[in-house]
Structures are given as structure tokens and as C-alpha cells.
Short mmCIF file of C-alpha atoms and ligand atoms in Angstrom, two decimals:
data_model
loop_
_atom_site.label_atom_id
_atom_site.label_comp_id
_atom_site.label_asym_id
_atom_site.label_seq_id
_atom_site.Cartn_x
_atom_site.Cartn_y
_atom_site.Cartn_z
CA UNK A 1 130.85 102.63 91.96
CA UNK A 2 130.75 101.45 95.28
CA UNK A 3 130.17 104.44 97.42
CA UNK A 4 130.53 104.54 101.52
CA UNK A 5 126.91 104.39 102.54
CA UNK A 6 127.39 106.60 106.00
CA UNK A 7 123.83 107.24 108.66
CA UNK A 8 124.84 110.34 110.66
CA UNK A 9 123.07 111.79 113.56
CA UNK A 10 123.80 115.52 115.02
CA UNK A 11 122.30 115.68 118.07
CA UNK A 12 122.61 119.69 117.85
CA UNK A 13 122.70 120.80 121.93
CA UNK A 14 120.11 117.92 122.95
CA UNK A 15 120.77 115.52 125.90
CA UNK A 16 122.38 115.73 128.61
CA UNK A 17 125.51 113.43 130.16
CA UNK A 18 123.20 110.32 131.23
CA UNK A 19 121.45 110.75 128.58
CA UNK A 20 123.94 111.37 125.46
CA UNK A 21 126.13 107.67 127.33
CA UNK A 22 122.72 106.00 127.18
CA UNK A 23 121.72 107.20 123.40
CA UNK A 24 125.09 106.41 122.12
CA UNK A 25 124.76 102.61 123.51
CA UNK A 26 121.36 101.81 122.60
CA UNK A 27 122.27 102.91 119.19
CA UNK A 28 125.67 101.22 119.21
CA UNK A 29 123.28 97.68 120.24
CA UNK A 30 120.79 98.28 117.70
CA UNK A 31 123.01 98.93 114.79
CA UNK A 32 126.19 97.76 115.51
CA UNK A 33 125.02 94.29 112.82
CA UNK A 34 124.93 96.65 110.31
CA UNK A 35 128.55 96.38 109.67
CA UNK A 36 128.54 97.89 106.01
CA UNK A 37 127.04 101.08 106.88
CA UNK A 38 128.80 103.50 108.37
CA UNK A 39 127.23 105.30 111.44
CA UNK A 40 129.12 108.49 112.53
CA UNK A 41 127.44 110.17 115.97
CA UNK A 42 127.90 113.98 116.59
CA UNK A 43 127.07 114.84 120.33
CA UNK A 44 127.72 117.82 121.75
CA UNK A 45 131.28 118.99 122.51
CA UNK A 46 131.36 117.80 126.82
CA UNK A 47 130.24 114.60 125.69
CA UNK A 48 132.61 113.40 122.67
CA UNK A 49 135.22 112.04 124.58
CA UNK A 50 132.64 109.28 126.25
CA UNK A 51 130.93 108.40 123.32
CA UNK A 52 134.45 108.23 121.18
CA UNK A 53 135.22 105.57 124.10
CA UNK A 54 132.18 103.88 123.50
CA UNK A 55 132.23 103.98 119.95
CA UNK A 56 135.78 103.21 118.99
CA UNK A 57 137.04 100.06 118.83
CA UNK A 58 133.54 98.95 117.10
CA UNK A 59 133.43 98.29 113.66
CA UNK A 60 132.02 101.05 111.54
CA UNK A 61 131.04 103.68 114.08
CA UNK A 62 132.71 106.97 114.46
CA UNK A 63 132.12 110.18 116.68
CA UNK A 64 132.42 113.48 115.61
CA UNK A 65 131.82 117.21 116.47
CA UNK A 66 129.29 119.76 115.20
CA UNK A 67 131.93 122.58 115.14
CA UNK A 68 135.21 123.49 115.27
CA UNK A 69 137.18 126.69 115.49
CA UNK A 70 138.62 128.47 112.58
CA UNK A 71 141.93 128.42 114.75
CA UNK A 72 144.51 126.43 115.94
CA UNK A 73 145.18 127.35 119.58
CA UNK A 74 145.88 130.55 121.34
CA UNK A 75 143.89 133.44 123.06
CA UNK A 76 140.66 132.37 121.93
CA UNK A 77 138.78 131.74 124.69
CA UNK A 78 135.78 129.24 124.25
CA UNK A 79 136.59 128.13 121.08
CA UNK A 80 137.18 124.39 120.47
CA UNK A 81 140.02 123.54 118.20
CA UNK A 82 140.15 120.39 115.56
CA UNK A 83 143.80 119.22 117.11
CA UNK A 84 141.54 118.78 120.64
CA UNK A 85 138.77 117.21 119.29
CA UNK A 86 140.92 114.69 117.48
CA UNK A 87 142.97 114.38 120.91
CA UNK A 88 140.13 113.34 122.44
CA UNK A 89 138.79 110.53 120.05
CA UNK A 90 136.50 112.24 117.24
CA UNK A 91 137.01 111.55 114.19
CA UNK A 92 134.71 113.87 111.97
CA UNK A 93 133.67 117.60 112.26
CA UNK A 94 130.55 118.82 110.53
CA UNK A 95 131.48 122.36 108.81
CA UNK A 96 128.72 124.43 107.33
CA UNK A 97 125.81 123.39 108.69
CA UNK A 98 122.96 126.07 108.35
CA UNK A 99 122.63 126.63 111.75
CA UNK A 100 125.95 127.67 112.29
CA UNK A 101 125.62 129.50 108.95
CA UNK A 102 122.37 131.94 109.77
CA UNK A 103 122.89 131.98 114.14
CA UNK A 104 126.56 132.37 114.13
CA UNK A 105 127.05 134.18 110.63
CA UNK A 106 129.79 131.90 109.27
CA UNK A 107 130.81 132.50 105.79
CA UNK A 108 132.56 131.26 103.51
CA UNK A 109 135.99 131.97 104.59
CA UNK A 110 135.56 131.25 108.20
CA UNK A 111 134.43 127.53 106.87
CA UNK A 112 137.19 127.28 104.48
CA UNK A 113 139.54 128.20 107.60
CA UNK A 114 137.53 125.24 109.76
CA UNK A 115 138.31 122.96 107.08
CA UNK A 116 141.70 123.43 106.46
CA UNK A 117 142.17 122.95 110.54
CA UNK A 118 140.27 119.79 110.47
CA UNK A 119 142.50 118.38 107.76
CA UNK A 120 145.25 119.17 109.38
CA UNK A 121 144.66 118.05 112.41
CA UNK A 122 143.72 114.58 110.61
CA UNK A 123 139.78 115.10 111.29
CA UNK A 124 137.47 113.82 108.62
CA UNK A 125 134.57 116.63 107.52
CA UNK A 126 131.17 116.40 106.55
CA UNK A 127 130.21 119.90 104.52
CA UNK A 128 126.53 120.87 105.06
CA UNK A 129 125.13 123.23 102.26
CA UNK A 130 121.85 124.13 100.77
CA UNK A 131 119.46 126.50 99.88
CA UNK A 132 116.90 128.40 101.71
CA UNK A 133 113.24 128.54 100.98
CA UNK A 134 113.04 131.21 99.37
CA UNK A 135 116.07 130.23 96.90
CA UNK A 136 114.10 127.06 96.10
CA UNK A 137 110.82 129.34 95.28
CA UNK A 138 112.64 131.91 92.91
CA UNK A 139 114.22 128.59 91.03
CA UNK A 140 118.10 130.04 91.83
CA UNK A 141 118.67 126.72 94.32
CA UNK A 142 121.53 125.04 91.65
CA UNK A 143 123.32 128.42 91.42
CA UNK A 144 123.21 128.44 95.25
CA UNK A 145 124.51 124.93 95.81
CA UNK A 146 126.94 125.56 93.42
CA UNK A 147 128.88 128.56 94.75
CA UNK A 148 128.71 126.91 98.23
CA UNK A 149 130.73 123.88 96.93
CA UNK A 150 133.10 126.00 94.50
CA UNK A 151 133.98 128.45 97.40
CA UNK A 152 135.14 125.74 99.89
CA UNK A 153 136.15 122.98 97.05
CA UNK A 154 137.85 124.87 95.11
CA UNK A 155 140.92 125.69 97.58
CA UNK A 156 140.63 122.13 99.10
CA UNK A 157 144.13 120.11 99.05
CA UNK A 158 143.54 117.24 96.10
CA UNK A 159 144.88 114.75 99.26
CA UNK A 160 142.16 115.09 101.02
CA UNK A 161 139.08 114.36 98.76
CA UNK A 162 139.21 110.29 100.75
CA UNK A 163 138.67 112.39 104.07
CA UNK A 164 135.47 114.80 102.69
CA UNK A 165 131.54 113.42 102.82
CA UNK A 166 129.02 115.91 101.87
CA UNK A 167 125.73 116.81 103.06
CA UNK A 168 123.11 118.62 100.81
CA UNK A 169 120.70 119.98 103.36
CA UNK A 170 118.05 122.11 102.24
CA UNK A 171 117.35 124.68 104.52
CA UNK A 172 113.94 124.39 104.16
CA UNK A 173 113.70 121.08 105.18
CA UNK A 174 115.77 121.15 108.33
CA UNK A 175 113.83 120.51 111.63
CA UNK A 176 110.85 121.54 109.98
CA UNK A 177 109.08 118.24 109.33
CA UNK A 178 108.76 119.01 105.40
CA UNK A 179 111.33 116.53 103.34
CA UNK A 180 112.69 117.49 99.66
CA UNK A 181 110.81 114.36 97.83
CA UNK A 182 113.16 111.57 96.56
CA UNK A 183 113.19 112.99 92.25
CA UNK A 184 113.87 116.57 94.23
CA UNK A 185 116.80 114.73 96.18
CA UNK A 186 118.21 112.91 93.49
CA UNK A 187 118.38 116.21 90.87
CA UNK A 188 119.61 117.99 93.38
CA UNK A 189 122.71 115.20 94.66
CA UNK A 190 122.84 114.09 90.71
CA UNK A 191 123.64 118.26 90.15
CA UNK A 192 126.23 117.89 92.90
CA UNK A 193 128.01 115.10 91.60
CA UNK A 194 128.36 116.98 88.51
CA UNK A 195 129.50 120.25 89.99
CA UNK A 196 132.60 117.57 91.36
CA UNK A 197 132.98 116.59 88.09
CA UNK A 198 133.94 119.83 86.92
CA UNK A 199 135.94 120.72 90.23
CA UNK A 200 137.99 117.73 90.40
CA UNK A 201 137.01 114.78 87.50
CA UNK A 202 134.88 112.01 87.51
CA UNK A 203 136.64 109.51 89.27
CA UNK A 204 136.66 111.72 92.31
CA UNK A 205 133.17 112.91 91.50
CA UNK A 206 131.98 109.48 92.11
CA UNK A 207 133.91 108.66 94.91
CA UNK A 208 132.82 111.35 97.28
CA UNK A 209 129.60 110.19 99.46
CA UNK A 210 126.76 112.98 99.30
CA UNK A 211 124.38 112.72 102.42
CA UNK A 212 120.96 114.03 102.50
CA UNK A 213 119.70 116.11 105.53
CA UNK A 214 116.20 117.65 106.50
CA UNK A 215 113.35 115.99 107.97
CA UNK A 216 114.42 112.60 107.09
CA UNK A 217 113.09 110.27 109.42
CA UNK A 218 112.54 106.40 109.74
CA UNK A 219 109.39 106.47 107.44
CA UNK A 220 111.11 108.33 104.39
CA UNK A 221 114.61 107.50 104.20
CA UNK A 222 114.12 103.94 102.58
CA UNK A 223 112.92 105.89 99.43
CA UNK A 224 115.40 108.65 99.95
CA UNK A 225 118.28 106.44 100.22
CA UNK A 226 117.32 104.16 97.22
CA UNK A 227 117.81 107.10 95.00
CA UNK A 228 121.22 106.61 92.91
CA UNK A 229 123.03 109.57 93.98
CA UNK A 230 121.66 109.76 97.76
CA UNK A 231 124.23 107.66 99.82
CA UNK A 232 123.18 108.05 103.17
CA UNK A 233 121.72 110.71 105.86
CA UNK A 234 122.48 113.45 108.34
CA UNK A 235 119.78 113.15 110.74
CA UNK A 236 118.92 115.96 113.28
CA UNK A 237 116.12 115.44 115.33
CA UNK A 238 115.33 111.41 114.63
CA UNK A 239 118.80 110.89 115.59
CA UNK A 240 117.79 111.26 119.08
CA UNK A 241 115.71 107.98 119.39
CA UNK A 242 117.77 105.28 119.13
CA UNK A 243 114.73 102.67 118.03
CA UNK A 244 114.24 105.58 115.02
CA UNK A 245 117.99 106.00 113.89
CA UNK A 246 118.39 102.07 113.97
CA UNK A 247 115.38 101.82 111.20
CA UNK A 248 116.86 105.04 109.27
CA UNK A 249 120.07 102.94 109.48
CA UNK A 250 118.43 99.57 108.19
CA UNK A 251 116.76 101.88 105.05
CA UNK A 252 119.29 101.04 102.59
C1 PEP B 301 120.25 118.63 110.65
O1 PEP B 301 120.24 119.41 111.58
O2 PEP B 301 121.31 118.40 110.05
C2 PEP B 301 118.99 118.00 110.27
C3 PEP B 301 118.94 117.35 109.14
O3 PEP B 301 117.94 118.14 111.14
P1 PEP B 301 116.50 117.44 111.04
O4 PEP B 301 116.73 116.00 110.64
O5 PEP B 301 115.90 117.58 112.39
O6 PEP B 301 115.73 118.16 109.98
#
């Protein structure tokens, strides 16, 4: 099966204006002959619209946004809603992402809410999820994963399944420095794919990309992306050099 292999960088609430333009073009030149990998860019919310500009009529590169409310409009006052964020040129939303989970206490029905508002406002989301440390340690990491897919999958529209990319991010490993190994990758993504089987079937099962996250950098993603059920990254903190991202992009 020929899965979308996808290089993602959330640049979490790093850089500033100059900074975020200048980023998003250095990466756009260093990667941009890299056609068949597909390189989606979260900044932060003030800077989307530029970098959707920057990114959009170039071949393989998308923008996205690290949030989005759980609404659709109204009396909710500094919330960011999916219909303005595709408005103004993303074309992803990340949902889930542990951050987001442990600062701002979002649980599973506030995601499934984000998700259903991204879909309808024609956004494409990427679903973080993963265990913590201590989940890992006590050996209940599978059952974790697997009630974070079946509470959001489970009571997502069939229609949609071309528009989802997940990201299995171990909690553990995020900003930390310490990366799951490639076998501990690959069991966990191969468990994944099988947890789709049984939600949807196999054909979707092996449609749907499944990103890894934490502490993957330009020296360790070659052997984290070579593993057969690891089709790309969501990179935090290496995202933010653009010489880095450009070699994490080249790893496949
Ligand atoms: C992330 O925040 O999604 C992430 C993977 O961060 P880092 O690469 O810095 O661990």
C-alpha cells in the first residue's frame, strides 16, 4: 500500500513574525525538491495566514494550526474557530496533542467536538495520542492508545477517513530528548493499524498515514521512518531549524 509519507513541524508558541516568514521560506527552499513527501507547517495562530501565502501554490506543502475551538462562532471570546482558520489558508488542525491534553485539560469530548468542526469546515486533522510514562512503565500503554483512538474514531463520519493522519506521540518522548526506539515505534504504529482494522476494515486501516512524534530529530528519523508502519513525523522542537527539518524530510 502506498501510504502518504507526510514531515510535519509544530512550532508550538516559538518564533516570532520575522522569524516564523523566514523559517517557513528556508524550509520551503530546502525541501520544496522533495515533491513526494508531504510537508505540512503548523505556526502559531498570528502567523498562518503568511505562511499559507507562502506555502500554497507549492507543490506538496500545507499549513496548518495547532488548535482549534470546540465551537463554531459566537460569544466565545479568544477562541479560534476551524471555519477562520480555513478562511485564512490552513489546511490542517492538529487535535489532541498532549500539551493541549495535560495544560488545557481537553478530553475526550472537547476533541471529538474540535474534530467534528474541522471536518466541517473542510480542515484536514492530524490526531495526537499516546501514553504517558508512567503508562509505558506499568505495561497498560496499548490499552491507553486504544481508548484514545476508539473514543474519537469511533463517532468519526466514514467520509472523512481521506481527510484524518494520525500521530502516535508518546508522552514520554515529547520535548524531552528520549525517542521510543524504532521495534518500540513500529509495535506500537503496527498495534494502531490494527485497532483501525477493527474500527473501520482493512482497506481503511491501511490507508490512514500514522506519524510518529517525540524527540525525533535529523539523526533518528531515517531509522524511524524505515519502519513499515511509521509513515512520517510530527516534529516539535527540530522543526524549528530549517537545515534540521530539511534532513528529517530527506530520511525516508
Ligand atoms: C511535538 O510537540 O509534537 C513533538 C513531537 O515535540 P518534540 O519533537 O520536540 O519532542
Amino acid at each position: 500500500m502506498n501510504r502518504k509519507k507526510i514531515v510535519a513541524g509544530n512550532w508550538k508558541m516559538n518564533t516570532l513574525y520575522s522569524d516564523a516568514i523566514a523559517l517557513a521560506g528556508n524550509i520551503l527552499a530546502k525541501t520544496s525538491a522533495f515533491k513526494d513527501i508531504e510537508k505540512i507547517i503548523f505556526p502559531p495562530f498570528p502567523f498562518i495566514n503568511d505562511v499559507a501565502i507562502l506555502l500554497q501554490s507549492q507543490p506538496g506543502f500545507y499549513t496548518g494550526a495547532q488548535n482549534c475551538s470546540s465551537f463554531e462562532k459566537g460569544a466565545f471570546t479568544g477562541e479560534v474557530s476551524a471555519p477562520m482558520l480555513k478562511s485564512i489558508g490552513a489546511n490542517y488542525v492538529l487535535i489532541g496533542h498532549s500539551e493541549r491534553r495535560a495544560y488545557f485539560k481537553e478530553d475526550a469530548k472537547t476533541l471529538s467536538l474540535k474534530i467534528e468542526q474541522a471536518f466541517q469546515a473542510g480542515l484536514n486533522v492530524v490526531y495526537c495520542f499516546g501514553e504517558a510514562l508512567a503508562e509505558r512503565k506499568s505495561g497498560v500503554h496499548q490499552r491507553i492508545v486504544k481508548t484514545q483512538l476508539q473514543e474519537i474514531l469511533s463517532v468519526m463520519p466514514q467520509d472523512k477517513i481521506s481527510d484524518l493522519v494520525l500521530a502516535y506521540e508518546p508522552v514520554w518522548a515529547i520535548g524531552t530528548g528520549e525517542t521510543a526506539t524504532p521495534p518500540q515505534a513500529q509495535d506500537m504504529h503496527a498495534f494502531v493499524r490494527n485497532c483501525l482494522v477493527e474500527l473501520f476494515n482493512k482497506e481503511v486501516a491501511e490507508q490512514i498515514p500514522i506519524l510518529y512524534g517525540g524527540s525525533c530529530n535529523a539523526r533518528n528519523a531515517r531509522e524511524l521512518f524505515n519502519c513499515p508502519d511509521v509513515d512520517g513525523g510530527l516534529i516539535g522542537g527540530a522543526s524549528l531549524n530549517a537545515d534540521e527539518f530539511s534532513e528529517i524530510v530527506k530520511s525516508f
